[in-house]
CSV table of C-alpha atoms in Angstrom, one decimal:
chain,number,residue,atom,x,y,z
A,1,UNK,CA,40.1,138.0,-8.3
A,2,UNK,CA,37.8,137.0,-5.4
A,3,UNK,CA,35.4,135.2,-7.7
A,4,UNK,CA,38.3,133.5,-9.4
A,5,UNK,CA,39.3,131.9,-6.2
A,6,UNK,CA,35.7,131.1,-5.3
A,7,UNK,CA,35.4,129.3,-8.6
A,8,UNK,CA,38.4,127.1,-7.9
A,9,UNK,CA,37.6,126.5,-4.2
A,10,UNK,CA,34.0,125.6,-4.9
A,11,UNK,CA,35.2,122.6,-6.8
A,12,UNK,CA,36.5,121.2,-3.5
A,13,UNK,CA,33.2,121.7,-1.7
A,14,UNK,CA,31.3,120.0,-4.6
A,15,UNK,CA,33.7,117.1,-5.2
A,16,UNK,CA,31.7,114.5,-3.3
A,17,UNK,CA,28.5,115.2,-5.2
A,18,UNK,CA,29.8,114.4,-8.6
A,19,UNK,CA,28.6,111.5,-10.8
A,20,UNK,CA,29.0,107.8,-10.1
A,21,UNK,CA,31.5,106.0,-7.9
A,22,UNK,CA,33.1,102.6,-8.5
A,23,UNK,CA,35.4,100.5,-6.5
A,24,UNK,CA,39.1,101.0,-6.5
A,25,UNK,CA,39.9,97.9,-4.4
A,26,UNK,CA,36.7,95.9,-4.5
A,27,UNK,CA,33.4,95.5,-6.3
A,28,UNK,CA,30.9,97.5,-4.3
A,29,UNK,CA,29.4,100.3,-6.4
A,30,UNK,CA,27.7,103.4,-5.2
A,31,UNK,CA,25.7,106.1,-6.9
A,32,UNK,CA,26.2,109.7,-5.9
A,33,UNK,CA,23.7,112.4,-6.8
A,34,UNK,CA,24.6,114.3,-10.0
A,35,UNK,CA,25.2,118.0,-9.8
A,36,UNK,CA,22.0,119.6,-11.2
A,37,UNK,CA,22.1,122.7,-13.4
A,38,UNK,CA,20.6,124.7,-10.6
A,39,UNK,CA,23.2,123.7,-8.1
A,40,UNK,CA,26.0,124.5,-10.5
A,41,UNK,CA,24.7,128.0,-10.8
A,42,UNK,CA,24.5,128.5,-7.0
A,43,UNK,CA,26.3,131.6,-5.8
A,44,UNK,CA,29.8,130.6,-4.9
A,45,UNK,CA,30.2,133.0,-2.0
A,46,UNK,CA,27.0,131.7,-0.4
A,47,UNK,CA,28.2,128.1,-0.8
A,48,UNK,CA,31.5,128.9,0.8
A,49,UNK,CA,30.0,130.9,3.5
A,50,UNK,CA,27.9,128.0,4.6
A,51,UNK,CA,30.6,125.4,4.1
A,52,UNK,CA,32.7,124.1,6.9
A,53,UNK,CA,35.3,122.9,4.4
A,54,UNK,CA,36.7,126.2,3.2
A,55,UNK,CA,37.2,128.7,6.0
A,56,UNK,CA,37.3,132.4,5.5
A,57,UNK,CA,40.9,132.7,6.5
A,58,UNK,CA,41.8,130.1,3.9
A,59,UNK,CA,40.0,132.1,1.2
A,60,UNK,CA,41.8,135.3,2.2
A,61,UNK,CA,45.1,133.5,1.9
A,62,UNK,CA,44.3,132.1,-1.5
A,63,UNK,CA,43.3,135.6,-2.7
A,64,UNK,CA,46.6,137.0,-1.4
A,65,UNK,CA,48.6,134.2,-3.2
A,66,UNK,CA,46.7,134.8,-6.4
A,67,UNK,CA,47.4,138.5,-6.2
A,68,UNK,CA,51.1,137.8,-5.7
A,69,UNK,CA,51.0,135.4,-8.7
A,70,UNK,CA,49.2,138.0,-10.9
A,71,UNK,CA,51.7,140.7,-10.0
A,72,UNK,CA,55.0,138.8,-9.9
A,73,UNK,CA,54.9,135.3,-11.5
A,74,UNK,CA,57.1,135.4,-14.6
A,75,UNK,CA,55.6,132.5,-16.6
A,76,UNK,CA,52.1,132.0,-17.9
A,77,UNK,CA,49.6,130.3,-15.7
A,78,UNK,CA,48.2,126.9,-16.6
A,79,UNK,CA,44.7,127.2,-15.1
A,80,UNK,CA,43.9,123.5,-15.2
A,81,UNK,CA,47.2,122.6,-13.6
A,82,UNK,CA,46.5,125.1,-10.8
A,83,UNK,CA,43.1,123.6,-10.1
A,84,UNK,CA,44.5,120.1,-10.2
A,85,UNK,CA,47.2,121.2,-7.8
A,86,UNK,CA,44.6,122.6,-5.4
A,87,UNK,CA,42.7,119.3,-5.3
A,88,UNK,CA,45.8,117.2,-5.1
A,89,UNK,CA,46.9,119.3,-2.1
A,90,UNK,CA,43.5,119.0,-0.5
A,91,UNK,CA,43.7,115.2,-0.7
A,92,UNK,CA,47.3,115.2,0.6
A,93,UNK,CA,46.1,117.1,3.6
A,94,UNK,CA,44.3,114.0,4.7
A,95,UNK,CA,47.7,112.5,5.5
A,96,UNK,CA,46.8,109.2,3.9
A,97,UNK,CA,49.1,108.0,1.1
A,98,UNK,CA,46.2,105.9,-0.4
A,99,UNK,CA,43.7,108.8,-0.7
A,100,UNK,CA,44.6,110.6,-3.9
A,101,UNK,CA,43.3,112.7,-6.8
A,102,UNK,CA,43.7,111.5,-10.3
A,103,UNK,CA,43.6,113.8,-13.3
A,104,UNK,CA,41.7,112.5,-16.3
A,105,UNK,CA,45.0,111.1,-17.8
A,106,UNK,CA,46.1,109.6,-14.5
A,107,UNK,CA,42.7,108.0,-14.0
A,108,UNK,CA,42.8,106.4,-17.5
A,109,UNK,CA,46.2,105.0,-16.6
A,110,UNK,CA,44.8,103.7,-13.3
A,111,UNK,CA,41.9,101.9,-15.0
A,112,UNK,CA,44.4,100.3,-17.5
A,113,UNK,CA,46.2,98.9,-14.5
A,114,UNK,CA,43.2,97.1,-13.3
A,115,UNK,CA,42.6,95.6,-16.7
A,116,UNK,CA,46.1,94.2,-16.8
A,117,UNK,CA,47.1,95.8,-20.1
A,118,UNK,CA,48.8,99.2,-20.7
A,119,UNK,CA,51.4,101.1,-22.8
A,120,UNK,CA,54.6,101.3,-20.9
A,121,UNK,CA,57.9,99.5,-20.4
A,122,UNK,CA,56.9,96.3,-18.6
A,123,UNK,CA,58.0,96.6,-14.9
A,124,UNK,CA,56.3,96.1,-11.6
A,125,UNK,CA,57.3,98.7,-9.0
A,126,UNK,CA,56.7,99.3,-5.3
A,127,UNK,CA,57.1,102.4,-3.2
A,128,UNK,CA,58.1,102.5,0.5
A,129,UNK,CA,55.5,104.4,2.5
A,130,UNK,CA,58.1,106.2,4.6
A,131,UNK,CA,60.9,107.0,2.3
A,132,UNK,CA,58.9,107.2,-1.0
A,133,UNK,CA,61.7,105.2,-2.7
A,134,UNK,CA,60.5,103.4,-5.8
A,135,UNK,CA,61.9,99.9,-6.3
A,136,UNK,CA,61.6,97.7,-9.4
A,137,UNK,CA,60.3,94.4,-8.0
A,138,UNK,CA,59.8,92.6,-11.3
A,139,UNK,CA,60.8,93.0,-15.0
A,140,UNK,CA,58.5,91.3,-17.4
A,141,UNK,CA,60.0,89.0,-20.1
A,142,UNK,CA,60.1,90.3,-23.6
A,143,UNK,CA,59.4,93.8,-22.4
A,144,UNK,CA,61.2,97.2,-23.3
A,145,UNK,CA,62.6,97.2,-19.7
A,146,UNK,CA,64.1,93.8,-20.1
A,147,UNK,CA,65.6,94.7,-23.4
A,148,UNK,CA,66.8,98.0,-22.0
A,149,UNK,CA,68.8,96.3,-19.2
A,150,UNK,CA,66.6,97.1,-16.2
A,151,UNK,CA,66.9,94.6,-13.3
A,152,UNK,CA,64.8,93.7,-10.2
A,153,UNK,CA,65.8,95.7,-7.1
A,154,UNK,CA,66.9,98.8,-9.3
A,155,UNK,CA,65.8,102.0,-7.6
A,156,UNK,CA,64.2,104.5,-9.9
A,157,UNK,CA,65.6,108.0,-9.4
A,158,UNK,CA,64.6,110.0,-12.5
A,159,UNK,CA,62.3,109.8,-15.5
A,160,UNK,CA,63.4,111.7,-18.6
A,161,UNK,CA,65.9,113.6,-16.4
A,162,UNK,CA,63.3,114.7,-13.9
A,163,UNK,CA,64.0,113.9,-10.2
A,164,UNK,CA,61.1,111.8,-9.0
A,165,UNK,CA,62.0,111.9,-5.3
A,166,UNK,CA,58.9,112.4,-3.1
A,167,UNK,CA,56.4,111.9,-5.8
A,168,UNK,CA,53.6,109.4,-5.3
A,169,UNK,CA,53.9,106.1,-7.2
A,170,UNK,CA,50.8,106.8,-9.4
A,171,UNK,CA,52.4,110.0,-10.6
A,172,UNK,CA,55.7,108.3,-11.3
A,173,UNK,CA,54.0,105.4,-13.2
A,174,UNK,CA,52.1,108.0,-15.3
A,175,UNK,CA,55.4,109.6,-16.3
A,176,UNK,CA,56.9,106.3,-17.3
A,177,UNK,CA,53.9,105.4,-19.5
A,178,UNK,CA,52.9,107.3,-22.6
A,179,UNK,CA,52.1,106.9,-26.3
A,180,UNK,CA,53.1,103.7,-28.0
A,181,UNK,CA,56.5,103.8,-29.8
A,182,UNK,CA,57.7,106.9,-27.9
A,183,UNK,CA,60.9,106.8,-25.9
A,184,UNK,CA,61.4,107.2,-22.2
A,185,UNK,CA,64.7,107.4,-20.3
A,186,UNK,CA,64.7,106.0,-16.8
A,187,UNK,CA,67.6,106.6,-14.4
A,188,UNK,CA,68.1,103.8,-11.8
A,189,UNK,CA,70.5,103.3,-8.9
A,190,UNK,CA,71.8,99.7,-8.7
A,191,UNK,CA,72.9,98.9,-5.1
A,192,UNK,CA,74.7,95.8,-6.2
A,193,UNK,CA,77.5,97.9,-7.7
A,194,UNK,CA,76.7,101.4,-6.3
A,195,UNK,CA,76.2,102.9,-9.8
A,196,UNK,CA,73.5,104.9,-11.7
A,197,UNK,CA,72.4,103.9,-15.1
A,198,UNK,CA,70.4,105.8,-17.7
A,199,UNK,CA,68.2,103.3,-19.6
A,200,UNK,CA,66.4,104.5,-22.7
A,201,UNK,CA,63.6,102.3,-24.0
A,202,UNK,CA,60.7,102.5,-26.4
A,203,UNK,CA,57.2,102.2,-24.9
A,204,UNK,CA,54.9,99.5,-26.2
A,205,UNK,CA,51.7,97.8,-25.3
A,206,UNK,CA,52.3,95.4,-22.4
A,207,UNK,CA,50.1,92.7,-21.0
A,208,UNK,CA,50.9,92.1,-17.4
A,209,UNK,CA,51.4,88.3,-16.9
A,210,UNK,CA,49.8,88.2,-13.5
A,211,UNK,CA,50.0,84.4,-13.2
A,212,UNK,CA,52.9,82.1,-14.1
A,213,UNK,CA,53.1,78.5,-13.2
A,214,UNK,CA,55.1,75.3,-13.6
A,215,UNK,CA,55.5,71.8,-12.1
A,216,UNK,CA,58.5,71.3,-9.8
A,217,UNK,CA,60.1,68.0,-8.8
A,218,UNK,CA,58.1,65.6,-6.8
A,219,UNK,CA,54.8,66.7,-8.5
A,220,UNK,CA,54.7,70.0,-6.6
A,221,UNK,CA,52.9,72.7,-8.4
A,222,UNK,CA,54.2,76.3,-8.4
A,223,UNK,CA,52.0,79.3,-9.2
A,224,UNK,CA,53.3,82.9,-9.0
A,225,UNK,CA,50.7,85.7,-8.7
A,226,UNK,CA,52.2,89.2,-9.3
A,227,UNK,CA,48.9,91.2,-9.0
A,228,UNK,CA,45.2,90.9,-8.6
A,229,UNK,CA,43.8,92.3,-11.8
A,230,UNK,CA,40.6,91.6,-13.7
A,231,UNK,CA,42.3,88.7,-15.6
A,232,UNK,CA,44.0,87.1,-12.6
A,233,UNK,CA,41.3,84.9,-11.1
A,234,UNK,CA,40.6,83.1,-14.3
A,235,UNK,CA,44.3,82.7,-15.0
A,236,UNK,CA,44.9,81.4,-11.4
A,237,UNK,CA,42.1,78.8,-11.5
A,238,UNK,CA,43.1,77.6,-14.9
A,239,UNK,CA,46.8,77.3,-13.8
A,240,UNK,CA,45.8,75.2,-10.7
A,241,UNK,CA,43.5,73.0,-12.7
A,242,UNK,CA,46.2,72.4,-15.3
A,243,UNK,CA,48.7,71.4,-12.7
A,244,UNK,CA,46.1,69.0,-11.2
A,245,UNK,CA,45.7,67.4,-14.6
A,246,UNK,CA,49.5,66.9,-14.7
A,247,UNK,CA,49.4,64.9,-11.4
A,248,UNK,CA,50.1,67.7,-8.9
A,249,UNK,CA,50.3,66.4,-5.3
A,250,UNK,CA,50.9,69.7,-3.5
A,251,UNK,CA,50.9,73.4,-4.3
A,252,UNK,CA,53.1,76.5,-3.7
A,253,UNK,CA,51.5,79.9,-4.3
A,254,UNK,CA,54.1,82.7,-4.6
A,255,UNK,CA,52.7,86.1,-3.4
A,256,UNK,CA,56.1,87.7,-2.9
A,257,UNK,CA,56.3,91.3,-4.2
A,258,UNK,CA,52.6,91.2,-5.0
A,259,UNK,CA,51.3,94.7,-3.9
A,260,UNK,CA,47.7,93.8,-4.2
A,261,UNK,CA,44.9,94.9,-6.6
A,262,UNK,CA,41.2,94.2,-6.8
A,263,UNK,CA,39.5,92.9,-3.7
A,264,UNK,CA,36.9,91.0,-5.7
A,265,UNK,CA,39.5,89.1,-7.6
A,266,UNK,CA,41.2,87.9,-4.3
A,267,UNK,CA,37.8,86.9,-3.0
A,268,UNK,CA,37.0,84.9,-6.2
A,269,UNK,CA,40.3,83.1,-5.9
A,270,UNK,CA,39.8,82.3,-2.2
A,271,UNK,CA,36.3,81.0,-2.9
A,272,UNK,CA,38.0,78.5,-5.1
A,273,UNK,CA,40.4,77.5,-2.3
A,274,UNK,CA,38.4,77.7,1.0
A,275,UNK,CA,35.6,75.8,2.6
A,276,UNK,CA,32.3,77.5,3.2
A,277,UNK,CA,32.7,80.6,5.5
A,278,UNK,CA,33.9,84.2,5.9
A,279,UNK,CA,36.7,85.2,3.6
A,280,UNK,CA,37.1,88.8,4.7
A,281,UNK,CA,34.9,91.6,6.1
A,282,UNK,CA,35.3,95.4,6.3
A,283,UNK,CA,34.4,98.0,8.9
A,284,UNK,CA,33.9,101.8,8.5
A,285,UNK,CA,35.3,104.4,10.9
A,286,UNK,CA,32.4,103.9,13.3
A,287,UNK,CA,33.1,100.2,13.6
A,288,UNK,CA,30.0,99.2,11.6
A,289,UNK,CA,30.5,96.2,9.3
A,290,UNK,CA,30.0,97.5,5.8
A,291,UNK,CA,30.8,94.4,3.7
A,292,UNK,CA,31.2,90.7,4.3
A,293,UNK,CA,32.6,88.3,1.7
A,294,UNK,CA,32.0,84.6,2.0
A,295,UNK,CA,33.1,81.4,0.3
A,296,UNK,CA,30.7,78.8,-0.9
A,297,UNK,CA,30.9,75.0,-0.4
A,298,UNK,CA,31.1,74.5,-4.2
A,299,UNK,CA,34.9,74.0,-4.3
A,300,UNK,CA,37.8,73.6,-1.8
A,301,UNK,CA,41.5,73.0,-2.3
A,302,UNK,CA,42.5,70.0,-0.1
A,303,UNK,CA,46.1,69.2,-1.2
A,304,UNK,CA,49.2,70.3,0.9
A,305,UNK,CA,49.6,74.0,0.4
A,306,UNK,CA,52.3,76.6,1.1
A,307,UNK,CA,52.3,80.4,0.5
A,308,UNK,CA,55.4,82.5,-0.1
A,309,UNK,CA,55.2,86.0,1.3
A,310,UNK,CA,57.5,89.0,2.0
A,311,UNK,CA,57.5,92.6,3.0
A,312,UNK,CA,56.1,93.6,-0.4
A,313,UNK,CA,53.1,91.3,-0.2
A,314,UNK,CA,50.4,93.8,0.5
A,315,UNK,CA,46.6,94.5,0.5
A,316,UNK,CA,44.8,91.9,-1.6
A,317,UNK,CA,47.8,89.6,-1.1
A,318,UNK,CA,47.4,89.9,2.7
A,319,UNK,CA,43.7,89.2,2.3
A,320,UNK,CA,44.6,86.0,0.5
A,321,UNK,CA,47.3,85.0,3.0
A,322,UNK,CA,45.3,86.0,6.0
A,323,UNK,CA,42.4,83.8,5.0
A,324,UNK,CA,44.6,80.8,4.1
A,325,UNK,CA,46.3,81.1,7.5
A,326,UNK,CA,43.1,81.6,9.5
A,327,UNK,CA,41.5,78.5,8.0
A,328,UNK,CA,44.7,76.5,8.6
A,329,UNK,CA,44.7,75.0,5.1
A,330,UNK,CA,48.2,76.2,4.1
A,331,UNK,CA,51.6,77.2,5.6
A,332,UNK,CA,53.0,80.7,5.1
A,333,UNK,CA,56.7,80.8,4.4
A,334,UNK,CA,59.0,83.9,4.1
A,335,UNK,CA,58.9,87.2,6.0
A,336,UNK,CA,56.4,89.5,7.5
A,337,UNK,CA,53.9,91.0,5.0
A,338,UNK,CA,53.6,94.8,4.3
A,339,UNK,CA,50.6,95.6,6.6
A,340,UNK,CA,48.0,97.4,4.4
A,341,UNK,CA,44.7,96.5,5.9
A,342,UNK,CA,42.6,99.3,4.5
A,343,UNK,CA,40.3,99.5,1.5
A,344,UNK,CA,40.0,102.3,-1.1
A,345,UNK,CA,37.1,103.2,-3.3
A,346,UNK,CA,37.5,105.3,-6.4
A,347,UNK,CA,34.9,108.0,-7.2
A,348,UNK,CA,35.0,109.1,-10.9
A,349,UNK,CA,34.1,112.8,-11.4
A,350,UNK,CA,32.2,114.2,-14.4
A,351,UNK,CA,35.3,115.7,-16.1
A,352,UNK,CA,37.1,112.3,-16.4
A,353,UNK,CA,39.2,112.8,-13.2
A,354,UNK,CA,38.6,110.8,-10.0
A,355,UNK,CA,39.2,110.8,-6.3
A,356,UNK,CA,40.3,107.6,-4.5
A,357,UNK,CA,39.6,107.5,-0.7
A,358,UNK,CA,40.2,105.1,2.1
A,359,UNK,CA,36.7,104.1,3.2
A,360,UNK,CA,37.2,101.1,5.4
A,361,UNK,CA,39.5,98.7,7.3
A,362,UNK,CA,39.4,95.0,6.5
A,363,UNK,CA,39.7,92.1,8.9
A,364,UNK,CA,40.7,88.4,8.3
A,365,UNK,CA,38.2,85.6,9.0
A,366,UNK,CA,39.3,85.4,12.6
A,367,UNK,CA,38.9,89.2,13.1
A,368,UNK,CA,42.6,90.1,12.9
A,369,UNK,CA,43.5,93.7,12.1
A,370,UNK,CA,46.7,93.6,10.1
A,371,UNK,CA,47.0,97.3,9.2
A,372,UNK,CA,50.6,98.5,9.9
A,373,UNK,CA,51.2,95.1,11.5
A,374,UNK,CA,51.2,92.7,8.6
A,375,UNK,CA,51.0,88.9,8.8
A,376,UNK,CA,53.7,86.9,10.4
A,377,UNK,CA,54.6,83.7,8.4
A,378,UNK,CA,54.4,80.3,10.0
A,379,UNK,CA,58.0,79.6,8.9
A,380,UNK,CA,60.2,82.7,8.9
A,381,UNK,CA,63.0,82.7,6.2
A,382,UNK,CA,65.1,85.7,5.2
A,383,UNK,CA,65.6,85.8,1.5
A,384,UNK,CA,69.2,85.2,0.4
A,385,UNK,CA,69.5,87.8,-2.3
A,386,UNK,CA,73.2,87.3,-2.9
A,387,UNK,CA,72.8,83.6,-3.6
A,388,UNK,CA,69.8,84.3,-5.8
A,389,UNK,CA,71.7,86.9,-7.8
A,390,UNK,CA,74.9,85.0,-8.1
A,391,UNK,CA,73.0,81.9,-9.3
A,392,UNK,CA,71.0,84.0,-11.8
A,393,UNK,CA,67.8,83.0,-10.1
A,394,UNK,CA,68.5,79.3,-9.6
A,395,UNK,CA,68.9,79.4,-5.8
A,396,UNK,CA,65.9,80.6,-4.0
A,397,UNK,CA,66.1,79.6,-0.3
A,398,UNK,CA,62.6,80.7,0.5
A,399,UNK,CA,61.1,78.6,-2.3
A,400,UNK,CA,63.3,75.7,-1.2
A,401,UNK,CA,61.8,76.0,2.3
A,402,UNK,CA,58.3,76.0,0.9
A,403,UNK,CA,59.2,72.8,-1.1
A,404,UNK,CA,60.5,71.1,2.0
A,405,UNK,CA,57.2,72.1,3.8
A,406,UNK,CA,55.2,70.4,1.1
A,407,UNK,CA,57.4,67.3,1.1
A,408,UNK,CA,57.0,66.9,4.8
A,409,UNK,CA,53.2,67.1,4.5
A,410,UNK,CA,53.4,64.5,1.7
A,411,UNK,CA,55.5,62.3,4.0
A,412,UNK,CA,58.4,62.4,1.5
A,413,UNK,CA,62.1,62.7,2.2
A,414,UNK,CA,63.3,66.2,2.8
A,415,UNK,CA,66.7,67.1,1.4
A,416,UNK,CA,69.4,68.1,4.0
A,417,UNK,CA,70.0,71.8,4.3
A,418,UNK,CA,73.3,73.2,3.1
A,419,UNK,CA,75.7,74.3,5.7
A,420,UNK,CA,75.4,78.0,4.6
A,421,UNK,CA,71.7,78.1,4.2
A,422,UNK,CA,69.8,81.0,5.7
A,423,UNK,CA,68.7,80.4,9.2
A,424,UNK,CA,65.0,80.6,9.8
A,425,UNK,CA,65.4,82.8,12.8
A,426,UNK,CA,67.2,85.6,11.0
A,427,UNK,CA,65.6,89.1,11.2
A,428,UNK,CA,62.7,89.8,9.0
A,429,UNK,CA,63.3,91.9,5.9
């Protein structure tokens, strides 16, 4: 029994010495030493005795628990599930919601996210850090979720009848995804009518449309960016260039409900927008600058610019918004951003699983630390959700304010506000 627990626990000690690490939110790659055949055969008790990670009291407790399981547990043990549970618990003990362990299947799903294509139902979700409540922030067009009746702002409570309360968002997303053409039932709570709905839909391959764009009145371009995936930078630059060819005079970039993604992609997009200079830099826990990203003088966006942000604009979205604000080339409109100013790196392990760890904090070009603070918009406007819902998306008071901002910069006439329009001084969401 003792050796059995040593075998499991040793995996925790050796985790950081496995294979090659790649970036989870960025492009920096690092190579870690492989575990040699000799080190794999090292006596477990000797390794644990010399380790400061696994204490003797902890091993004793694990042995006692295993003994209780062997003597009393009714069902058969799933050895792999137990080992995965140990490692998940180990990472949870760091008390950082962004440092997690991925099983092989979960890591494959995570990598699909970054590519922008996956098998699922076609929704974008966000999880509150304090309550763990998972909210649907966007339902993609022509998706199983759209056909199944799911709406933005629905709160997911169950997946295939299983209560998902307290689970991390990656685990929940993994449960929603699956094999193509299989069915999944998602239970949602809809606050607009106070009812629960069971929505059954068939999974299919979904391509996340990370960039959508159109020309508004007065030659104002509008580009919505939902995530920062591998495909996003090219889609974004192509959208802006197309709007320019149509005679665009000013641009609105919508980052509302954009939870972030790949740091490199945000940097590439900002290089297209900014003059030469610092885009963002990161520091480790000792205060040492570990990375610095800079824009070149090759391209710069010089038209009137406004950015839409809200409480779900996080991570890479805040890097984008922070740089635009610091350089003063655009106006931020909406409500305070989420406040995720830390960077994660994903370290793949040799069995196909992976560990994602927070490795640095990032700072805006002016040196602002936005973690747990967020970015305050230049023009604060609380979103009028009731008007938006009742008009079926036609009335968007935050977008209207951004349009007015561009019109003012262009020296054009600004429409008079309606009597019941949302006051800019209302509380932030």
